[in-house]
Coordinates of C-alpha atoms in Angstrom, one line a residue:
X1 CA 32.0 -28.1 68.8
X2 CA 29.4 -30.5 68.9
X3 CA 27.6 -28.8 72.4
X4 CA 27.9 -25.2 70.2
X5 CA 25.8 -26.5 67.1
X6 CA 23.4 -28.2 69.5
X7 CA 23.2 -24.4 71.0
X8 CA 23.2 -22.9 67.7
X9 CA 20.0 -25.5 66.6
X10 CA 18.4 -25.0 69.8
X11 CA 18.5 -21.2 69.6
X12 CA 17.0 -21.6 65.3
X13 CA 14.3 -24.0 66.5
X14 CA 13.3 -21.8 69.1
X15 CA 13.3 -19.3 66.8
X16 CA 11.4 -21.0 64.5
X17 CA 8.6 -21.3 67.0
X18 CA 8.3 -17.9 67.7
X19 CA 7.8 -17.1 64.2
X20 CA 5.3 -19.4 63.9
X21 CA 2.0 -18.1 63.8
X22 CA 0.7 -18.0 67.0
X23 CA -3.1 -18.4 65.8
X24 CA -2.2 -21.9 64.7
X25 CA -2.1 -23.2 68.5
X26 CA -5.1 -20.6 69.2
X27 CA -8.1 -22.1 70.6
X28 CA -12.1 -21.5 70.0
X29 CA -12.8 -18.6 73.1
X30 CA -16.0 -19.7 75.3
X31 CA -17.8 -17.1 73.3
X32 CA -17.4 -18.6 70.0
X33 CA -20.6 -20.5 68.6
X34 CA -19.9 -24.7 66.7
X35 CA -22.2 -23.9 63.4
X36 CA -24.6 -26.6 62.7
X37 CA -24.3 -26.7 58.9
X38 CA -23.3 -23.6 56.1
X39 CA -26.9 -22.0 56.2
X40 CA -26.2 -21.6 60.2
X41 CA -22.2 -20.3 59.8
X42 CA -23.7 -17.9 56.9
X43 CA -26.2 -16.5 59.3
X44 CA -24.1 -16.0 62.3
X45 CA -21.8 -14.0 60.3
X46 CA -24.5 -12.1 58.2
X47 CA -26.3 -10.9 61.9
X48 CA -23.5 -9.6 63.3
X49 CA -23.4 -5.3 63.4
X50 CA -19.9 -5.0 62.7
X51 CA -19.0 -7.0 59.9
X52 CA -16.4 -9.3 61.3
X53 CA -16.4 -12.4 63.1
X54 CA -13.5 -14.4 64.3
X55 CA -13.5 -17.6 62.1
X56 CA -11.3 -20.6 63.7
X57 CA -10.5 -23.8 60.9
X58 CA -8.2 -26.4 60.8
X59 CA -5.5 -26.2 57.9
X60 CA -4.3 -29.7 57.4
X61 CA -3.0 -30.2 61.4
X62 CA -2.8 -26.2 62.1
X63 CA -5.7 -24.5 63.8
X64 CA -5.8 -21.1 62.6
X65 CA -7.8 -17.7 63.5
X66 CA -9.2 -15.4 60.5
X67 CA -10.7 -12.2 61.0
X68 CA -13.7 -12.6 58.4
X69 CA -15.5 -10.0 56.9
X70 CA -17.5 -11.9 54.5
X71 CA -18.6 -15.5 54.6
X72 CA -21.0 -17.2 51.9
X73 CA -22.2 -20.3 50.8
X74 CA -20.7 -21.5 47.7
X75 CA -23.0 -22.8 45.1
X76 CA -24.8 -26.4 45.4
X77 CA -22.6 -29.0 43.4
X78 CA -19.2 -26.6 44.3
X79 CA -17.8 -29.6 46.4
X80 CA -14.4 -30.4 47.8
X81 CA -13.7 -34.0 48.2
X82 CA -17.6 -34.9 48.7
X83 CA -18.0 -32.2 51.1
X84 CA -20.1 -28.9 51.3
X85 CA -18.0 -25.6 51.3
X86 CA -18.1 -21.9 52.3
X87 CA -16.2 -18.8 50.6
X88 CA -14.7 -17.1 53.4
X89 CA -12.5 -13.7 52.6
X90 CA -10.6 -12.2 55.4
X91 CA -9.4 -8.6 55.8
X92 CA -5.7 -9.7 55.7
X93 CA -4.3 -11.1 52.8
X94 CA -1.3 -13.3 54.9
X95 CA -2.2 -16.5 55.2
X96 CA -4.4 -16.6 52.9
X97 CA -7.9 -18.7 53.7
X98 CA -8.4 -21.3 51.4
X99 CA -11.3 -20.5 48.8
X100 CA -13.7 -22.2 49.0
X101 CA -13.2 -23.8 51.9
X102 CA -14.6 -26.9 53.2
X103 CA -17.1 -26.6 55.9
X104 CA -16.1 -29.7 57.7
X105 CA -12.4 -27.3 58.7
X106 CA -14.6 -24.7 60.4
X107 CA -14.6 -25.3 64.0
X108 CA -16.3 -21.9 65.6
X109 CA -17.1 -18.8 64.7
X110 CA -17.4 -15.5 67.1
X111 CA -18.8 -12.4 66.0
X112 CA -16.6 -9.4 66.8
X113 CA -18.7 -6.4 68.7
X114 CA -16.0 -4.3 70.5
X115 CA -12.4 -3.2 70.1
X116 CA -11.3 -5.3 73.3
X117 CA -11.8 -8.9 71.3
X118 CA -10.4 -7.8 68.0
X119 CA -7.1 -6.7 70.7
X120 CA -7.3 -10.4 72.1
X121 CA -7.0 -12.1 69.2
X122 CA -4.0 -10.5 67.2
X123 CA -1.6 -12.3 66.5
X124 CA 1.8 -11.6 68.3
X125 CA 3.6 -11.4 65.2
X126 CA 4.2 -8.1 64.3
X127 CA 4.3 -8.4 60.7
X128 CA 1.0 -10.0 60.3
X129 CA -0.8 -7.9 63.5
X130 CA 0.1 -4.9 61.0
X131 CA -1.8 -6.6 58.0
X132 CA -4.4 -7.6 60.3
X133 CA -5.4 -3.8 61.3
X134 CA -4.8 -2.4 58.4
X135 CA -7.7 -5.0 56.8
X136 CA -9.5 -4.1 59.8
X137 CA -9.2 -0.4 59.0
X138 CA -10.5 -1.0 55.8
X139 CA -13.3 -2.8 57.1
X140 CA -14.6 -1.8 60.0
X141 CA -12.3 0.9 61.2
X142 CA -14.4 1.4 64.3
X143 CA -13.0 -2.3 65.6
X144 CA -9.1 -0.9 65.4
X145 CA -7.4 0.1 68.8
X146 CA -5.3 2.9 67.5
X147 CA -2.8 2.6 70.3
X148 CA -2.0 -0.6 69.6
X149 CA -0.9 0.5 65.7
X150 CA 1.4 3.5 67.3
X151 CA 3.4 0.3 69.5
X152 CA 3.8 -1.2 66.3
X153 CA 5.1 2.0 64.7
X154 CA 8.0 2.3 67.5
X155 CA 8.5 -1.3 68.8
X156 CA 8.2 -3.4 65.6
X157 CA 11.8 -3.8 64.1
X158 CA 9.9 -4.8 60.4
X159 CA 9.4 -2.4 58.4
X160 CA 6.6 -4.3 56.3
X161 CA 4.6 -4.0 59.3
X162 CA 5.4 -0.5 60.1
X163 CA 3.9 -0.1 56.7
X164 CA 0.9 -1.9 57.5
X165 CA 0.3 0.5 60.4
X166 CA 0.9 3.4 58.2
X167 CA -1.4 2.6 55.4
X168 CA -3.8 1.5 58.3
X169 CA -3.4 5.1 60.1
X170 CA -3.8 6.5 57.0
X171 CA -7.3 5.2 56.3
X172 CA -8.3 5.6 60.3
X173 CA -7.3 9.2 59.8
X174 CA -10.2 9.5 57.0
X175 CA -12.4 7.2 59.6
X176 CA -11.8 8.6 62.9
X177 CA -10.0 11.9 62.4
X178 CA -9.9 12.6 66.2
X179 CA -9.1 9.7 67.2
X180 CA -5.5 10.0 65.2
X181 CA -4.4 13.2 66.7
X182 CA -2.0 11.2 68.8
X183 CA -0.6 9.4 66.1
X184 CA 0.9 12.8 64.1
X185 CA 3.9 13.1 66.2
X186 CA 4.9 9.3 66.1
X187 CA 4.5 9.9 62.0
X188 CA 6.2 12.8 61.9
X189 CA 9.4 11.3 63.4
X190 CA 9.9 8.2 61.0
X191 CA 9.5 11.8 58.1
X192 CA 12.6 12.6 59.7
X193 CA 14.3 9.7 60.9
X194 CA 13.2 7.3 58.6
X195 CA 15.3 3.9 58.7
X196 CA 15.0 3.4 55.1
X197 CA 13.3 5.8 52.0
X198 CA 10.4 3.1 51.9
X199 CA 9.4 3.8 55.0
X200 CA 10.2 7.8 54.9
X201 CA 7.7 7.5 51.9
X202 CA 5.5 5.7 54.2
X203 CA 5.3 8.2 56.9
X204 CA 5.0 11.0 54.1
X205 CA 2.1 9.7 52.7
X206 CA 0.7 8.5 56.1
X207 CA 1.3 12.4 57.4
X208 CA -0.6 13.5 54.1
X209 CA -3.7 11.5 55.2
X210 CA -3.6 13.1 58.7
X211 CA -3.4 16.1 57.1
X212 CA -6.3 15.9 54.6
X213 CA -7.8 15.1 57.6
X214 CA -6.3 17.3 60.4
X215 CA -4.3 20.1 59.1
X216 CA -4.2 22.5 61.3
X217 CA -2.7 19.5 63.9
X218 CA -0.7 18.6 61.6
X219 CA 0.2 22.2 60.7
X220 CA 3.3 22.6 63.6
X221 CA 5.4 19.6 61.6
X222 CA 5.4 20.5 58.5
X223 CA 8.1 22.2 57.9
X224 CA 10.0 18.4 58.0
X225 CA 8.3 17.5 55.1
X226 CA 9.9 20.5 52.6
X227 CA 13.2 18.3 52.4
X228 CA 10.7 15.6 50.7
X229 CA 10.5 18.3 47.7
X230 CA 13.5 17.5 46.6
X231 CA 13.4 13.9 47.1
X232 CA 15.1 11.8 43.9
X233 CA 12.0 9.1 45.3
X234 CA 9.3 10.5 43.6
X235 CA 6.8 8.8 46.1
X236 CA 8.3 11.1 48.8
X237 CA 7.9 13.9 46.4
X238 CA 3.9 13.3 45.8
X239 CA 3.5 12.9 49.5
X240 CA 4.9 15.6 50.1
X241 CA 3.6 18.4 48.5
X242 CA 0.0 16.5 49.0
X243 CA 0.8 17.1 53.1
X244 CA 1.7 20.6 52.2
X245 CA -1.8 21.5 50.1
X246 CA -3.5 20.2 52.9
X247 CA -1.8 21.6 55.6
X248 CA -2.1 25.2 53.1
X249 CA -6.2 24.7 53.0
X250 CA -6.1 25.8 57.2
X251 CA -2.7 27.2 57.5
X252 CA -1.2 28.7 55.0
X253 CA 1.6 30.8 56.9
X254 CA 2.9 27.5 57.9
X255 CA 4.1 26.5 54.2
X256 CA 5.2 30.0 52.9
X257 CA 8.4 29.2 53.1
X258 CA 8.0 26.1 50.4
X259 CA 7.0 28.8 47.6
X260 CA 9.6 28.5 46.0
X261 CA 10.4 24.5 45.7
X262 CA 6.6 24.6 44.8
X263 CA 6.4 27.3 41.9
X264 CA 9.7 24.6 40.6
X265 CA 7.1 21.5 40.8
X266 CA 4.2 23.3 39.4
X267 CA 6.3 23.3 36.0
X268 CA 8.4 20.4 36.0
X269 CA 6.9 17.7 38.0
X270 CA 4.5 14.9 37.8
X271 CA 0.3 15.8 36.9
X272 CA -0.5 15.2 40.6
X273 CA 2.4 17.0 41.6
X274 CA 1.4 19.6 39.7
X275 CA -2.0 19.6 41.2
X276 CA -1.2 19.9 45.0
X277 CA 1.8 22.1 44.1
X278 CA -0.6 24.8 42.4
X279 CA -3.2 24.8 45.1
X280 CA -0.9 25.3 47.5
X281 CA 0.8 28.3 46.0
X282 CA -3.3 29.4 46.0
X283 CA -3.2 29.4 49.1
X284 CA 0.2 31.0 50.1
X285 CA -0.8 33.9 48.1
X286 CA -3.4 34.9 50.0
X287 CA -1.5 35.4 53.1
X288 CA 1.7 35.9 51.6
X289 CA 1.1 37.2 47.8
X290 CA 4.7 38.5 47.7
X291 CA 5.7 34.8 47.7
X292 CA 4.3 34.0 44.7
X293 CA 5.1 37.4 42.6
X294 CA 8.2 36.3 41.5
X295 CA 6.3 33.1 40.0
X296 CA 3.9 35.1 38.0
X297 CA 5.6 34.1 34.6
X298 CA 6.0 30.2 35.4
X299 CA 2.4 29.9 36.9
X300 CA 1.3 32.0 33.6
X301 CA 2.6 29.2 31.9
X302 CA 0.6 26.7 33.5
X303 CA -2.7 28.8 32.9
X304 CA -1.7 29.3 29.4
X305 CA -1.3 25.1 28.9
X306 CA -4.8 23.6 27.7
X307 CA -3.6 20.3 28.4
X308 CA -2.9 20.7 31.8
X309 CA -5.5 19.8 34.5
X310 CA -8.4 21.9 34.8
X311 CA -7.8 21.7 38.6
X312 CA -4.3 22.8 38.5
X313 CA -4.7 25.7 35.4
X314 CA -7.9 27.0 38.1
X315 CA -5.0 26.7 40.8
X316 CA -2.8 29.1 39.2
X317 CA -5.2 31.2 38.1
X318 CA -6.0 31.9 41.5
X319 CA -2.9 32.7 43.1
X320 CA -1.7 35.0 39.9
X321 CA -5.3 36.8 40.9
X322 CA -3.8 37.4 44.2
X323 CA -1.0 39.2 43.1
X324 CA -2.7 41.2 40.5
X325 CA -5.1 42.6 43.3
X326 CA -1.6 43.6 44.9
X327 CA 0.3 44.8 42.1
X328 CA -1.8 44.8 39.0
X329 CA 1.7 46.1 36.5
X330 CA 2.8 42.7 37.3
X331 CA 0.7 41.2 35.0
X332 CA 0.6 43.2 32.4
X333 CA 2.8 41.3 30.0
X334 CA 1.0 38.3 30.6
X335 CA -2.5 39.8 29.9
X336 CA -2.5 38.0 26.9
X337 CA -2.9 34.4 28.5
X338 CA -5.7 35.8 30.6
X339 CA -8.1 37.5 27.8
X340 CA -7.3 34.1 25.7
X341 CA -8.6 32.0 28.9
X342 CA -11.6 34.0 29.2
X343 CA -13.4 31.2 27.2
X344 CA -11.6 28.2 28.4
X345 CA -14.5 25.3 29.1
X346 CA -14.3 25.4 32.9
X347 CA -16.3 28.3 34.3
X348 CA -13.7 28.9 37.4
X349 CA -10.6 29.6 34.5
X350 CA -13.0 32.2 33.0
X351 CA -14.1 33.4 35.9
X352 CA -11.1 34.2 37.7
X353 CA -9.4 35.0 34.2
X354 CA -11.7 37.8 33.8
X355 CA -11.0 39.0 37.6
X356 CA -7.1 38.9 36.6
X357 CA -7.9 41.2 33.4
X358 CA -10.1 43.6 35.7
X359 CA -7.7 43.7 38.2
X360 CA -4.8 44.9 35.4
X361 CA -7.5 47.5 34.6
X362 CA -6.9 49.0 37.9
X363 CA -4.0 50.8 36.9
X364 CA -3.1 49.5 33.6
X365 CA -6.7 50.1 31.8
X366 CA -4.4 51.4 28.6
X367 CA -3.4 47.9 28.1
X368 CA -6.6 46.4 28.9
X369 CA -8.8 48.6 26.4
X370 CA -7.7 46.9 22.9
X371 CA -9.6 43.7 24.6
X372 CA -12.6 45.0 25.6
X373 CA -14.2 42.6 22.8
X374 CA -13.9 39.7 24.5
X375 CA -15.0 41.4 28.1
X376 CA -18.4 42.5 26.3
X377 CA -18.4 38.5 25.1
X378 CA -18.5 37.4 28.6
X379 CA -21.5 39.6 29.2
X380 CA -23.6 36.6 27.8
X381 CA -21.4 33.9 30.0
X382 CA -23.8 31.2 31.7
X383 CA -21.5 31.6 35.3
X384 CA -22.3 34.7 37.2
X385 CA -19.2 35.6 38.6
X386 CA -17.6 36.1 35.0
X387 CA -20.1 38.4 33.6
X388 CA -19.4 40.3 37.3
X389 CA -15.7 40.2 36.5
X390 CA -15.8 41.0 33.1
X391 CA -18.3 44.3 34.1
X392 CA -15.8 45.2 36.3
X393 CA -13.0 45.3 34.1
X394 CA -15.3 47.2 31.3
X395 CA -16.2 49.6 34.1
X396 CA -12.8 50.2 34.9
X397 CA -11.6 50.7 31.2
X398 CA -14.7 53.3 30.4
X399 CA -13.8 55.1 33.5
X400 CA -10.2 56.2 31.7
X401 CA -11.1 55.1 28.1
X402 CA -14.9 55.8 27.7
X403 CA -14.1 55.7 23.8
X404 CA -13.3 52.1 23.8
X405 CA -16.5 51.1 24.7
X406 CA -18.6 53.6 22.6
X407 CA -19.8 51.0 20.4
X408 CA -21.0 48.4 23.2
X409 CA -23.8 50.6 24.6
X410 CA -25.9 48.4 23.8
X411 CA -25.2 44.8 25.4
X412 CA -24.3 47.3 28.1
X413 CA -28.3 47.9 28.5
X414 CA -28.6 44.6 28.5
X415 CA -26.6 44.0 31.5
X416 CA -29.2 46.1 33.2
X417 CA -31.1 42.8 33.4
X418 CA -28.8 40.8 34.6
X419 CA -29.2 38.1 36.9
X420 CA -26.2 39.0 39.3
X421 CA -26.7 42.7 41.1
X422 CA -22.8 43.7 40.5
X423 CA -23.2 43.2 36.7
X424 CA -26.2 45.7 36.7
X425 CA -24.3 48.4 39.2
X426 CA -21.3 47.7 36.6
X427 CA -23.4 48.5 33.4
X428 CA -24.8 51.4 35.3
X429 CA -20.6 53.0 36.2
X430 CA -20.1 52.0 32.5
X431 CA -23.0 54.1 30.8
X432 CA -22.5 56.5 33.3
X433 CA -19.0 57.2 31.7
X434 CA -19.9 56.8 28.5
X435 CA -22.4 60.4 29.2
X436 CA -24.0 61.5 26.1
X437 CA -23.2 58.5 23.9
X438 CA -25.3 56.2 26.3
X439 CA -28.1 58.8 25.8
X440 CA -30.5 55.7 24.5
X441 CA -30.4 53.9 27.4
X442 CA -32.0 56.7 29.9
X443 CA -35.2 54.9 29.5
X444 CA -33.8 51.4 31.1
X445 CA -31.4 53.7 33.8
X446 CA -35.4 55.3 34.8
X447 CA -36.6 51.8 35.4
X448 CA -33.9 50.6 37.1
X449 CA -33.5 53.9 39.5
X450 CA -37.0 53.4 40.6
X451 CA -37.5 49.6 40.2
X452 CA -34.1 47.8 40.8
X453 CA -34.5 45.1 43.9
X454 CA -31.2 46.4 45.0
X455 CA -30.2 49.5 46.5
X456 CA -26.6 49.2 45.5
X457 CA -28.1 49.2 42.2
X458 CA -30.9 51.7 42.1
X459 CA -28.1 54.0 43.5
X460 CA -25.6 53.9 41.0
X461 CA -28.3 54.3 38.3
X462 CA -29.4 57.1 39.5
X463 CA -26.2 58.5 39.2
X464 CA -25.1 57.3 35.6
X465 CA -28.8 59.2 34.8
X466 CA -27.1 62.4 36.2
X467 CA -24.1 61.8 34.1
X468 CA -25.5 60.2 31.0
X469 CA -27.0 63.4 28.5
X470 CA -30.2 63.5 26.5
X471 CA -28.1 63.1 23.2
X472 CA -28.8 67.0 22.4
X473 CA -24.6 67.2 22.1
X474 CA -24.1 63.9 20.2
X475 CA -22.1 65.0 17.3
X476 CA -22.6 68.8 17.9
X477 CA -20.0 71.2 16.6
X478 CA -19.2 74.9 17.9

């Protein structure tokens, strides 16, 4: 009994020393520099290129090793004990140095220059090797051996610091996006074999990052994160659809078959959510508008809602414009919301509001006609592409209904000075249709035929002069 507790306190003590940090016992390298006073420490640190320097001190009887990225002089009469002291902030937060700290602790300082002496000195520790990169990511991500973080990823046992070397993948990903192409397969196995939901949150928002960064590499895997949709954690969830739009902006066809948990976050969920979820959907309907059709109502919604992002109202306006170019009837009941947007405050909404209403025109210009007011309003819009989209939908209108637009001839000759070519060739179609009741503006048509800096232009206004009468039949009578 007694030989099995000596054992059992053996085996703790020596565990005990392994835990221990192992910079404690570390020793000043050959290269490191003995500062003369603070001005000298505050020098050495301030010259060096990258930012950090390895800092040895004493703490108490412990000799520890901080990777610095700041050191300063504290100011005259800030003391400790009688002494002169420095303020020295390192990139991990575990142990923290002592602020300020007295000068007389400082034993050597080494500034750090390449990725092989940041490697030497980690600490063996896992948990606090994982802090230490992931401040050194932050700091100077150029210093941070990348292979060493994936080790950590599939030999550490704690998952704090397989959290540290997410977060710190996740900021090298911004830093050095080609240097992380190696890391997206170890991520995408802890998405999906996680050991606990922290960490499957981890690796979803680590896989995110890679993707803002990388998507098309990071296209191939996403299909793993569509389970995080549905996620009760709602950190998985926001990491999730955030891979998704990012993977969408290169690779759309890879997240087609999420429409449908999407189009149920893009009404439910959180703003952010919300956000990613309706630029994704964006971007699915351009490859795939038949996707999103069936969402036309629910994204509708989110268009219609004034206090909903401007981000995420632009995002739905876009993919419902992509299947109104398809299948124009399919919007037709929710014209409504589209002619009311077509003076929201962000220019995009109006914009792509008045492309929805002219692409309903295609087909359905009978239900576009009793709106042709506010069209003719967006004629004096400051964005160019809504006065082009709202010309196209008049156009479109006059072509079947020239009688709606009768009493609009004349911003309609004003649109022959329009900034934006397609608003002048849309006039022209317009008064064109209109024939004898546009009569008036045969002067401007003649100027534009011959003057017109664009031949699209000059073309089409010769034609509307060929249609468009010299008023003799205006209100004639047999």
């Amino acid at each position: 009994m007694t030989e099995n507790r000596r054992r059992a306190d053996g085996e703790r003590t020596r565990a005990a020393a392994e835990r221990r940090p192992d910079t404690d016992l570390a020793r000043p390298t050959a290269a490191a520099v003995v500062p003369g006073d603070v001005d000298d420490l505050v020098t050495l640190t301030d010259d060096v290129d990258t930012g950090i320097v390895l800092l040895w001190w004493k703490d108490g009887t412990c000799r520890r090793l901080t990777f610095a990225f700041d050191v300063s002089s504290v100011p005259s009469g800030v003391e400790r004990d009688g002494h002169p002291t420095v303020d020295v902030r390192a990139v991990d937060d575990d142990p923290p140095v002592a602020r300020p700290l007295p000068f007389a602790s400082v034993e050597a300082v080494r500034p750090v220059s390449c990725v092989e002496t940041v490697t030497e000195a980690l600490p063996a520790d896992h948990a606090r090797r994982a802090a230490t990169l992931r401040g050194l990511a932050d700091h100077a991500p150029l210093l941070v051996d990348i292979t060493v973080v994936l080790c950590l990823l599939e030999a550490s046992d704690d998952d704090g610091a397989r959290l540290d070397a997410l977060r710190c993948l996740s900021t090298l990903a911004d830093a050095r996006p080609d240097d992380c192409v190696a890391a997206i397969p170890r991520v995408h196995d802890l998405v999906v074999d996680p050991p606990d939901s922290t960490v499957h949150a981890g690796a979803l928002t680590c896989l995110a990052s890679l993707a803002a960064a990388l998507p098309a590499e990071v296209a191939p895997h996403v299909r793993s994160v569509f389970s995080a949709l549905d996620a009760a954690d709602d950190a998985a969830v926001t990491a999730g659809v955030t891979c998704i739009s990012h993977v969408a902006s290169a690779d759309a066809e890879a997240v087609v078959d999420a429409a449908d948990r999407l189009v149920d976050l893009v009404t439910v969920a959180e703003p952010t959510v919300r956000l990613h979820a309706a630029y994704a959907l964006g971007r699915i309907a351009v490859v795939a508008p038949e996707a999103i059709r069936p969402a036309v109502a629910d994204l509708t919604g989110v268009v219609g809602d004034e206090t909903e992002r401007t981000a995420t109202r632009l995002n739905a306006t876009c993919a419902i414009g992509r299947v109104a170019g398809e299948w124009p009837d399919v919007v037709v009941d929710p014209l409504p919301t589209f002619v009311d947007a077509l003076d929201a405050d962000a220019a995009g909404i109006r914009a792509n509001a008045a492309g929805v209403v002219g692409d309903v025109a295609t087909t359905q210009a009978v239900a576009v006609k009793r709106h042709v007011a506010p069209l003719f309003a967006c004629l004096d819009d400051a964005d160019d592409v809504t006065r082009a989209n709202a010309s196209t939908a008049l156009a479109r209108v006059a072509r079947e209904f020239p009688e709606a637009v009768t009493d609009h001839v004349d911003p309609l000759v004003d649109a022959l000075d329009d900034d934006h070519p397609l608003v002048r060739e849309n006039a022209c179609w317009t008064l064109g249709y209109l024939r004898d009741e546009a009569c008036h503006a045969r002067p401007v048509l003649e100027r534009v035929r011959t003057d017109d800096g664009d031949e699209r232009v000059r073309g089409r206004a010769a034609w509307a002069l060929d249609e468009v009468g010299d008023g003799s039949s205006v209100g004639a009578t047999d």
